[in-house]
Coordinates of C-alpha atoms in Angstrom, one line a residue:
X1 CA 104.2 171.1 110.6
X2 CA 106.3 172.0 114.1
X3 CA 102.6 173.0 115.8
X4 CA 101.0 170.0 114.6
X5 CA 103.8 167.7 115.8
X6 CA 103.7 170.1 119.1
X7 CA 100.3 169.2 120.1
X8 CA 100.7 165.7 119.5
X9 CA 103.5 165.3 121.3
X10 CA 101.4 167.3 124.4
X11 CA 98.7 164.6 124.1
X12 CA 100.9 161.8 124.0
X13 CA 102.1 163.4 127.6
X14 CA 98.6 164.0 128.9
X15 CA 97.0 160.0 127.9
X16 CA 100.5 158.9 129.3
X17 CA 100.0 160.7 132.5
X18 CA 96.0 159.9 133.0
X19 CA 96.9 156.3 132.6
X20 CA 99.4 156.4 135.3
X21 CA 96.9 158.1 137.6
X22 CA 94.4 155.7 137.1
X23 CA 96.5 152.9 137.6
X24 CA 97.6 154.2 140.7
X25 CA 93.6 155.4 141.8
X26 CA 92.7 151.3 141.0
X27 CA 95.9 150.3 143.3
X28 CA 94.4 152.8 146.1
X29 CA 91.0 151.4 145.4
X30 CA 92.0 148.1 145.9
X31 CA 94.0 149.3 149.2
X32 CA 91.2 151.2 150.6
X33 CA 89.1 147.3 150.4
X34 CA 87.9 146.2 153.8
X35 CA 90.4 142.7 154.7
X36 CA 87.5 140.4 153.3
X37 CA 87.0 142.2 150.2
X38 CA 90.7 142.0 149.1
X39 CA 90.3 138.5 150.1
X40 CA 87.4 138.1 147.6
X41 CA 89.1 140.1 144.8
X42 CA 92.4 138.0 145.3
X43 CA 90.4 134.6 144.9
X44 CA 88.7 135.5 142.2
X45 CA 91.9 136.8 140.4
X46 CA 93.3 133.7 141.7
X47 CA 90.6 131.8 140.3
X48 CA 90.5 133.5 136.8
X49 CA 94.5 132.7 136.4
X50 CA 93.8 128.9 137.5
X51 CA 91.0 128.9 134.7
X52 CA 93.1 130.3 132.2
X53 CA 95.6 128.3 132.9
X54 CA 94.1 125.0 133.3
X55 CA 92.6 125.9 129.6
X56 CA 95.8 126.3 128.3
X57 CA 96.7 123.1 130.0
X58 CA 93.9 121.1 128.5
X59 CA 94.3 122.5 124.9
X60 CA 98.1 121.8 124.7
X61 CA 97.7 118.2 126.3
X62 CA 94.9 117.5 124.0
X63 CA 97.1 117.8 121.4
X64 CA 98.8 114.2 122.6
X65 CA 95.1 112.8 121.9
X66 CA 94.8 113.2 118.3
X67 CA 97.0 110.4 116.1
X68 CA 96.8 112.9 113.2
X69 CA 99.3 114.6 114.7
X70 CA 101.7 111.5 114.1
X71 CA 103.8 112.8 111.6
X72 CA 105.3 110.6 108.7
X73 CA 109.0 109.7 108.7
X74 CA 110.9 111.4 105.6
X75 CA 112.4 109.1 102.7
X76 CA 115.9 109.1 104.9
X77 CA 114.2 108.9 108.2
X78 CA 112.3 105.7 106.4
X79 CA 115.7 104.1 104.6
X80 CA 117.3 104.3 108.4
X81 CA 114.3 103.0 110.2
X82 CA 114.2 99.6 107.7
X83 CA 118.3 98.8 107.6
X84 CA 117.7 99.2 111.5
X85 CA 114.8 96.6 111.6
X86 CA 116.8 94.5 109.6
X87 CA 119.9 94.5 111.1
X88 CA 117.5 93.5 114.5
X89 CA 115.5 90.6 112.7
X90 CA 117.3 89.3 110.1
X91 CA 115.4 86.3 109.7
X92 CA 112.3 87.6 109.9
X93 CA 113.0 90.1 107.5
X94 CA 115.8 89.1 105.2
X95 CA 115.7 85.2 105.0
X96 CA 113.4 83.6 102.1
X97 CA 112.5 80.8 104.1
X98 CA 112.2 80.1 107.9
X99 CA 111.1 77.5 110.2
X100 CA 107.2 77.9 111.5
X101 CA 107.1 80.3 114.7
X102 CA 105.5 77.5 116.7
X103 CA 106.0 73.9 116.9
X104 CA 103.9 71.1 114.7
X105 CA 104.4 67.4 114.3
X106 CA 106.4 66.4 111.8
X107 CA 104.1 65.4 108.9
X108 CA 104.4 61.7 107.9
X109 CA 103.9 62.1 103.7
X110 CA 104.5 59.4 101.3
X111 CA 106.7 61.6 99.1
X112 CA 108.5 59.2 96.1
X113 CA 111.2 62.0 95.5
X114 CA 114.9 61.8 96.9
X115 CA 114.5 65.4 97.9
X116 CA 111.5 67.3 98.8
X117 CA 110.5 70.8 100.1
X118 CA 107.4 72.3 100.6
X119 CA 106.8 75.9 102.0
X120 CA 104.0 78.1 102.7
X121 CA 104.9 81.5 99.5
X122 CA 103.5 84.2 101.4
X123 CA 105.6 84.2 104.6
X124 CA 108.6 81.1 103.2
X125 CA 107.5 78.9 105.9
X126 CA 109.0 75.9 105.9
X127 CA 105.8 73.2 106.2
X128 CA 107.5 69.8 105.0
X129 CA 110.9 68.8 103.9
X130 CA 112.9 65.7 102.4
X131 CA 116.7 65.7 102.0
X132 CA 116.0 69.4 101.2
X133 CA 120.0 70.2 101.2
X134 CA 120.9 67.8 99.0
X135 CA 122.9 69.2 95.8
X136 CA 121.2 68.4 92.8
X137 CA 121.7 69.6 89.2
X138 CA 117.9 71.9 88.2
X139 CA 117.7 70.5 84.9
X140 CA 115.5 72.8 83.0
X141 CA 114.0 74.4 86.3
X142 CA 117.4 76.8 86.0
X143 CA 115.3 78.6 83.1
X144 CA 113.3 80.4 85.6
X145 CA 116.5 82.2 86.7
X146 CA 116.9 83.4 82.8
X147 CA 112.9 84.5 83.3
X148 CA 114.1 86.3 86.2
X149 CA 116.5 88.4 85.1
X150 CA 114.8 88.9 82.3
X151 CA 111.5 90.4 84.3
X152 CA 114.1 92.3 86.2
X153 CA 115.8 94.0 83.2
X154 CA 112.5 94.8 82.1
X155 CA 111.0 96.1 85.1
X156 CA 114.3 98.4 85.5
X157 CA 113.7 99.5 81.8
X158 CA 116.2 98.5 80.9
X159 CA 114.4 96.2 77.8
X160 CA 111.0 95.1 76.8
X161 CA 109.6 91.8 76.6
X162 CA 107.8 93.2 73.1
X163 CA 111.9 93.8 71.9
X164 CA 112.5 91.4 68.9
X165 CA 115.2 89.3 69.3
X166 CA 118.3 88.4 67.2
X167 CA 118.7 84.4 67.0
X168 CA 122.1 83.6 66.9
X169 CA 122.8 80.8 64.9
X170 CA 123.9 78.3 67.7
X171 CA 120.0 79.0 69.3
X172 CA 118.4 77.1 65.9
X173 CA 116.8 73.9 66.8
X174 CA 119.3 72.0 64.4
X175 CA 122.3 73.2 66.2
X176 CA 121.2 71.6 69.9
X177 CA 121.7 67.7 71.3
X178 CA 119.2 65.7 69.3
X179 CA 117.4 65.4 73.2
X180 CA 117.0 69.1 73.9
X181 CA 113.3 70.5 74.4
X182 CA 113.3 72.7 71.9
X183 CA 110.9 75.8 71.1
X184 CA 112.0 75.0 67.3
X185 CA 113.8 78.3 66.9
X186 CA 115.3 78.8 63.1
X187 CA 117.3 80.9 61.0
X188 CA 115.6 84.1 59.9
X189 CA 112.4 84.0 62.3
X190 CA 111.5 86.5 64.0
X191 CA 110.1 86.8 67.4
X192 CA 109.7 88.9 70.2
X193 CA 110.9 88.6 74.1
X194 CA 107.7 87.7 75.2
X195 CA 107.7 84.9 72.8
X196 CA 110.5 83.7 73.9
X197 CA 109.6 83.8 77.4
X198 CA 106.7 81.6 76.9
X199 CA 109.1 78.9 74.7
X200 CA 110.9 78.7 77.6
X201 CA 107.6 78.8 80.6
X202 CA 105.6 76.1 78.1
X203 CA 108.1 74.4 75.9
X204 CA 111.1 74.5 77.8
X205 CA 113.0 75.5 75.1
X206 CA 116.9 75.3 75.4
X207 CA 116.7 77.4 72.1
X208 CA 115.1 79.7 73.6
X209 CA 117.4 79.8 76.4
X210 CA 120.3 80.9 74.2
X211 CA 118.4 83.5 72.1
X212 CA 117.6 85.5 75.2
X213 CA 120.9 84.7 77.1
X214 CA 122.9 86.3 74.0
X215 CA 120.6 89.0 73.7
X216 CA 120.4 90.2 77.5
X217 CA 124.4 89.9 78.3
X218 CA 125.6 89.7 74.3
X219 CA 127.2 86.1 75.3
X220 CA 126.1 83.2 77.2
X221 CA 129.3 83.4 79.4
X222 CA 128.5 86.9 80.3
X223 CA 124.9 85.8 81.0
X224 CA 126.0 82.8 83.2
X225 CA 127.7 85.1 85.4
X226 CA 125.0 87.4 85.9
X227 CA 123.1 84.1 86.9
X228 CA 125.4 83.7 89.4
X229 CA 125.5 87.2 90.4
X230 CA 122.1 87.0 91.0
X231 CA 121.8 84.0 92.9
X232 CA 124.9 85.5 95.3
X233 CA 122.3 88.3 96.0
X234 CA 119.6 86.1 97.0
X235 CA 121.7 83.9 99.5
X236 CA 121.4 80.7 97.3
X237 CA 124.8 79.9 98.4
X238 CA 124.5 76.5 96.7
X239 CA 123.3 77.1 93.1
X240 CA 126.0 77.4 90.6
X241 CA 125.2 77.5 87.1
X242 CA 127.4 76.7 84.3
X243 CA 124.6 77.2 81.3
X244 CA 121.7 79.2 81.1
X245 CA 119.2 75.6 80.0
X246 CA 120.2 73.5 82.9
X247 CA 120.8 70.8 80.5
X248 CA 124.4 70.2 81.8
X249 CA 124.7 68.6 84.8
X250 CA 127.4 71.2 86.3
X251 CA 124.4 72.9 87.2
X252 CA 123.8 72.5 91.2
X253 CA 121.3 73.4 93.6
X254 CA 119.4 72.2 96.3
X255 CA 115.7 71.7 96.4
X256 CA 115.7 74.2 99.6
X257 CA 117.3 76.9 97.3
X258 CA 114.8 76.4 94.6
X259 CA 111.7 76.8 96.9
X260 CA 113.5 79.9 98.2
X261 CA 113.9 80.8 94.6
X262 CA 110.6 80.2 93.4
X263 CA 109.0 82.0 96.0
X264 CA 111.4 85.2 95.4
X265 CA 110.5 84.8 91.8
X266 CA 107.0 84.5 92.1
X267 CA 106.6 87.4 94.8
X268 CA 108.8 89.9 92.8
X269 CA 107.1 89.4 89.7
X270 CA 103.3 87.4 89.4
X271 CA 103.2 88.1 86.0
X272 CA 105.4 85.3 84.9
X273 CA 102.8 82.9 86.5
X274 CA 99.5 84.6 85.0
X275 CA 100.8 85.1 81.2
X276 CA 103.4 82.6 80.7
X277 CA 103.8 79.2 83.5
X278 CA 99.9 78.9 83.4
X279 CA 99.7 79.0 79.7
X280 CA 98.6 75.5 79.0
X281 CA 100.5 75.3 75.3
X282 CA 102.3 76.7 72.5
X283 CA 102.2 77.0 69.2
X284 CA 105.1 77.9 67.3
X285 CA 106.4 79.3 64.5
X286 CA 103.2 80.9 63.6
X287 CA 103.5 82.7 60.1
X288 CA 104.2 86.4 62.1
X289 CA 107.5 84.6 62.9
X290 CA 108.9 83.0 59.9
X291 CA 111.2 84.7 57.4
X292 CA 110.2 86.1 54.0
X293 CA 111.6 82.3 52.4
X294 CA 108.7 80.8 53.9
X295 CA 105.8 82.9 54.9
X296 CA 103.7 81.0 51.9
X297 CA 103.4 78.6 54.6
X298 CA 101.3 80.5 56.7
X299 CA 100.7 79.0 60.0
X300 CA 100.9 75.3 59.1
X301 CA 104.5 74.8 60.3
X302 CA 103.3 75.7 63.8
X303 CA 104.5 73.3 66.1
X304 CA 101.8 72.3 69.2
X305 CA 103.2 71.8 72.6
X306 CA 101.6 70.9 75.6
X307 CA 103.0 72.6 78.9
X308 CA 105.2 70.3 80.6
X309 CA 103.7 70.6 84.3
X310 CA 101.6 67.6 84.7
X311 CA 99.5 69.1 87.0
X312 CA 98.4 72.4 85.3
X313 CA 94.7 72.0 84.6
X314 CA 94.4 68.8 86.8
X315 CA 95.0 69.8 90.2
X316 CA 92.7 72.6 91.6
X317 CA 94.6 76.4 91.8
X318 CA 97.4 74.7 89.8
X319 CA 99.6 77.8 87.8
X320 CA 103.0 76.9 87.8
X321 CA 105.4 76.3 87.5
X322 CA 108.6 74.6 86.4
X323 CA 109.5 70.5 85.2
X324 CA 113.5 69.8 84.7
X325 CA 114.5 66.2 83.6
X326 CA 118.6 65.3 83.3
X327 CA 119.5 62.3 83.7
X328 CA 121.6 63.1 86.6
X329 CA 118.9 65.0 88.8
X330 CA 115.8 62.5 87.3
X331 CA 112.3 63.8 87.4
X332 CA 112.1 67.4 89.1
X333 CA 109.2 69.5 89.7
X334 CA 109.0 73.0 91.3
X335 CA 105.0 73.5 91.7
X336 CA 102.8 76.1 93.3
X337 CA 99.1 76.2 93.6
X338 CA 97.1 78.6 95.0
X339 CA 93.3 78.7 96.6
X340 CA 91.5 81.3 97.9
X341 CA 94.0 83.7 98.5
X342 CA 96.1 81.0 99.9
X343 CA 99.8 80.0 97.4
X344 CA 102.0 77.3 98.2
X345 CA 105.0 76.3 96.5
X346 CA 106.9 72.5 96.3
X347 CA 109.7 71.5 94.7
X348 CA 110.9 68.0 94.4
X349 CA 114.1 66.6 92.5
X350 CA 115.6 63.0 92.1
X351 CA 111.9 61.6 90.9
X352 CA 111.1 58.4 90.7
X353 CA 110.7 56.7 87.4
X354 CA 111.4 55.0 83.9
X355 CA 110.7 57.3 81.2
X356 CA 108.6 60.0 80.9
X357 CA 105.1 58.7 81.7
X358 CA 106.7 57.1 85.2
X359 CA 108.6 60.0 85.5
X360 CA 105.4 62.1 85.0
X361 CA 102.8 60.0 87.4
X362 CA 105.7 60.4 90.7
X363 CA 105.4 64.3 90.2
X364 CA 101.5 64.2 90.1
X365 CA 101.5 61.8 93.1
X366 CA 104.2 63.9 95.0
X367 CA 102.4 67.4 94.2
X368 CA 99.4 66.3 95.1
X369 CA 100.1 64.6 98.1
X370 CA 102.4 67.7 99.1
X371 CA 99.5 69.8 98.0
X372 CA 96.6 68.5 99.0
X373 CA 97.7 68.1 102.7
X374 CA 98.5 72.0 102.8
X375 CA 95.4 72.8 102.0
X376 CA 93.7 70.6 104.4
X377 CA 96.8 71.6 107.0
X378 CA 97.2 75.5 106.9
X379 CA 96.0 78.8 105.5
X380 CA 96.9 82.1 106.2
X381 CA 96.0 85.1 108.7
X382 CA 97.4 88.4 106.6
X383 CA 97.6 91.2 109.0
X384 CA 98.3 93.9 106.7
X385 CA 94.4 93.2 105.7
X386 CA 93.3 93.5 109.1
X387 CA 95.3 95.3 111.2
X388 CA 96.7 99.0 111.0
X389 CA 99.8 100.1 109.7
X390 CA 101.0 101.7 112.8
X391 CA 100.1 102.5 116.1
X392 CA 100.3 106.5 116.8
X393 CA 101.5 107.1 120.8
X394 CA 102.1 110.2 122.7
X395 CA 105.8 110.5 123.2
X396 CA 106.0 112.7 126.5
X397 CA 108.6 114.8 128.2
X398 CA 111.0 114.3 125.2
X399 CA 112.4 117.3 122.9
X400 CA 112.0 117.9 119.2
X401 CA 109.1 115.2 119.1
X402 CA 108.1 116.0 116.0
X403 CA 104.6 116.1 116.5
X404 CA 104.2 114.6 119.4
X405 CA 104.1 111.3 118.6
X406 CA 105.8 108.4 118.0
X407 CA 104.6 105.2 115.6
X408 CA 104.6 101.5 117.1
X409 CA 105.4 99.4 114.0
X410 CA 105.4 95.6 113.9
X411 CA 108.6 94.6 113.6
X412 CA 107.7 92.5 110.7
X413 CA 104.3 92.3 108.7
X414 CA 104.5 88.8 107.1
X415 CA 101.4 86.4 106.9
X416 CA 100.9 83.6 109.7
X417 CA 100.4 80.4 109.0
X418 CA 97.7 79.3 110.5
X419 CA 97.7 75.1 111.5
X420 CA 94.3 73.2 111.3
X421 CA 93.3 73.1 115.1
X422 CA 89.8 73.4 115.9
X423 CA 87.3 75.1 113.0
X424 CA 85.9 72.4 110.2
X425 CA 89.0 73.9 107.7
X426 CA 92.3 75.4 107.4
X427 CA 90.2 78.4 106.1
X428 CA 87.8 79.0 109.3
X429 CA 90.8 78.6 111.8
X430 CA 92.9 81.7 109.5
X431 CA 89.5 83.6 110.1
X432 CA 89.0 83.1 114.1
X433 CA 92.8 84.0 114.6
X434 CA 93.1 87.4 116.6
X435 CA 95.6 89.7 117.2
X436 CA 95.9 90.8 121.2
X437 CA 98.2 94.6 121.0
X438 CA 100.2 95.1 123.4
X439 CA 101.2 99.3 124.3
X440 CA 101.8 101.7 126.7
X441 CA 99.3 104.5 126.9
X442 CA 102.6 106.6 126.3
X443 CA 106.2 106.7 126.3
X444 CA 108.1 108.8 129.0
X445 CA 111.0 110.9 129.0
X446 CA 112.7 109.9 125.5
X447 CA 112.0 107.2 122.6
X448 CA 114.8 104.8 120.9
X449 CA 114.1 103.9 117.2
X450 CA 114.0 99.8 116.6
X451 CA 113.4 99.7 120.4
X452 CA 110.4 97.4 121.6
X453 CA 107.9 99.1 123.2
X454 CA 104.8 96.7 122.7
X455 CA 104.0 93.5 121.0
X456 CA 101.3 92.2 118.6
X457 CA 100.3 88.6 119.5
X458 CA 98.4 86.3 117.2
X459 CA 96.4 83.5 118.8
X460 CA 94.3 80.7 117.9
X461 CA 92.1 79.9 120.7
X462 CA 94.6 79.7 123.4
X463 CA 97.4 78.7 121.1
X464 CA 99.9 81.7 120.5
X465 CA 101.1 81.0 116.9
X466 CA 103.7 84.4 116.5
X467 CA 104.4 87.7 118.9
X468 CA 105.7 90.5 116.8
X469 CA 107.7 93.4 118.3
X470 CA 106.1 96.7 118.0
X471 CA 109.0 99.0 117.5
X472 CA 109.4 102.6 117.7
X473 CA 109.8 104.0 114.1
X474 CA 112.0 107.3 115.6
X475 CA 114.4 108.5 118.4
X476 CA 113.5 111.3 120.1
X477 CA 116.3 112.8 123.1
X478 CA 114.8 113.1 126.7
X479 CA 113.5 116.6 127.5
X480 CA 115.0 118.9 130.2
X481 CA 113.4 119.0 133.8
X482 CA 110.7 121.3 132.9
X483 CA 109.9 119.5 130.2
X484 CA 109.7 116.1 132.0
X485 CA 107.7 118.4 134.1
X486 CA 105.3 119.2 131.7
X487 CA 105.2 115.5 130.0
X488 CA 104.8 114.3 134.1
X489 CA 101.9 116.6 134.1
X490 CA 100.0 115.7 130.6
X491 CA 100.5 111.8 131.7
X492 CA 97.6 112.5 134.2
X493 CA 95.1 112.6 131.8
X494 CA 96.3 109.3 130.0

């Protein structure tokens, strides 16, 4: 073992040494060139290092060229970047309703109603409006708060419309006011959520009402408050409730707040409309329902109710979605329509009238005249169907970018409204809108999330209808000098 480790050790001396002697025989080469041929073998060495280096160059700032490389913000990142943008556009963001971004004549409509609102469901826009702030009792419109919650609950597992639900004795038709809609609850039946639901979409059943109030909370007083609760959360600063029917009159709102409402309801949860405020009627107790006493019966104690919105099935794209009648508040309607693609929702309150059939023709006459001159009025440009999502930049001479990049997001992605200006409808002026970006090839020497770094404008022929802020979605700190140097540098090629 010692002579083998003795002649490697010799060889190791011997390449070591003939290296060194033919380093030093290519230095004394290159010393024994004439002047012109060091000259030559300098520039081409020169040349060879410029290549590499303008490779190496060209490969990194190519890097800036690819979007891929935009990497997604994580779930905290995300949760920081949105309380930011809303904390910078509140209204545009946070608010139910707003005014229209650009300015319109005020419609002249031959509403009957004391109060009137009418407001554009995709964006809240506020189109039309009639002593909107007015405080009004709902009537039966405050069941769709109890639909709310209930869809909430449910969506939060924390129930399920097929639950069945115990009826309290005070929820049997003979126990409410001889004037109460009713959905002819009893003692013994038995009947689901859903059910229930629909009793109080179709019937509007005050019945039904207490049955699901005692059942969600365990008390009508305990559900009350979570009414309230709920409406504090939304902003409806002036809706109070005092019962879960809305037949007391204690019951305030404004027909502002409702619209607001309705469009919050309808938004969070469609299904309410498809399965239970377009249903056109009800039949109820069917045999399933009735207790043992009485199941001989079969279905032939089913009561048939039409659905109290006078425009379902007569106007065209009517769904929904809410009468309310009180004495106090008179005929009230909260309606919404939609046609292709396009939903609007009204509300009107103090109706005109004597009895129901009056009562009934002012809502058709005031839905359809709010309605109707929507449709011909507006439709809607939805840019999250035609425009990206984000717009990936190269973020230069900054540190810990992250790769690379940084995404210009519009500040806010709600539909525009688009007024009836020039095509032969609403619909062909939504389709001709376009949407002129706004950016910087790149963003120099740091980036500052929520700060504006573009905008996104949306025009009608020469008309601007809305500019949206595009926003960085990150912060990135400013590099040092060398790497300003660098990000100075890969700017060239942009």
């Amino acid at each position: 073992m010692a002579k083998v480790k003795f002649i490697s050790d010799f060889d190791d001396g011997e390449n070591k040494k003939r290296k060194t002697e033919k380093k030093e025989s290519v230095f004394n080469l290159f010393l024994r060139l004439s002047a012109g041929a060091k000259i030559f073998v300098l520039s081409a060495f020169s040349l060879l290092l410029l290549a590499i280096l303008t490779f190496a160059f060209i490969s990194y700032s190519d890097t800036f060229k690819n979007p891929d490389n935009a990497r997604p913000l994580s779930e905290e990142q995300l949760l920081e970047f949105n309380s930011t943008l809303d904390s910078l556009y509140p209204s545009q963001r946070k608010s139910i309703l707003k005014e229209l971004p650009y300015s319109v004549t005020k419609a002249n409509l031959d509403v009957w109603a004391g109060a009137a609102i009418l407001i554009d469901a995709s964006n809240g826009c506020v189109l039309f409006e009639k002593n909107a702030d007015e405080i009004i009792p709902p009537a039966s419109i405050a069941k769709l708060f109890v639909m709310y919650i209930v869809f909430k609950d449910a969506a939060e597992g924390k129930i399920s419309l097929d639950d069945v639900v115990p009826l309290p004795e005070r929820s049997w038709a003979i126990n409410m006011p001889k004037d109460a809609s009713l959905m002819f609850l009893g003692q013994g039946q038995v009947v689901t959520l859903r059910e229930l639901l629909k009793g109080l979409a179709v019937a509007s059943g005050n019945d039904a009402a207490i049955a699901v109030a005692d059942y969600i909370s365990g008390s009508t007083k305990a559900f009350v408050q979570r009414m309230n609760e709920e409406c504090a959360a939304l902003g409806l600063t002036h809706t109070h409730f005092v019962e879960p029917s809305g037949y007391d009159e204690h019951n305030l709102t404004t027909a502002r707040e409702l619209a607001a409402f309705c469009c919050e309801y309808i938004r969070r949860f469609p299904q309410s409309v498809e399965e239970f405020h377009s249903a056109p009627s009800i039949k109820y107790p069917m045999e399933k329902n009735l207790p043992s006493w009485l199941k001989s019966k079969g279905d032939s104690t089913a009561i048939y109710q039409r659905n109290t919105n006078p425009l379902l099935g007569v106007m065209e794209g009517c769904d929904g979605i809410k009468t309310g009648f009180i004495y106090e508040s008179r005929y009230n309607l909260a309606l919404t329509a939609k046609r292709n693609g396009v939903r609007y929702i009204s509300v009107t309150m103090m109706g005109t009238g004597i009895g129901s059939k009056q009562g009934n023709a002012g809502r058709v006459h005031d839905g359809t005249e709010m309605m109707e001159w929507a449709f011909q009025s507006f439709a809607d440009f939805d840019p999250k169907a035609e425009l990206p999502e984000y717009y990936a930049i190269p973020a230069l001479g900054s540190k810990n970018t992250n790769g690379k990049f940084v995404k210009l997001v519009p500040a806010w992605k709600n539909a525009v409204t688009v007024p009836h200006i020039s095509g032969s409808t609403a619909l062909d002026d939504a389709k001709s809108v376009k949407a002129i970006v706004n950016m910087p090839r790149f963003i120099y020497g740091g980036v500052k999330m929520g700060e504006t770094y573009g905008q996104i404008q949306y025009k009608l022929g020469d008309s601007v209808l809305e500019t949206v802020p595009l926003v960085a979605d990150r912060t990135y700190e400013k590099a040092g000098i060398f790497g300003r140097m660098i990000g100075a540098l890969v700017s060239w090629r942009f």
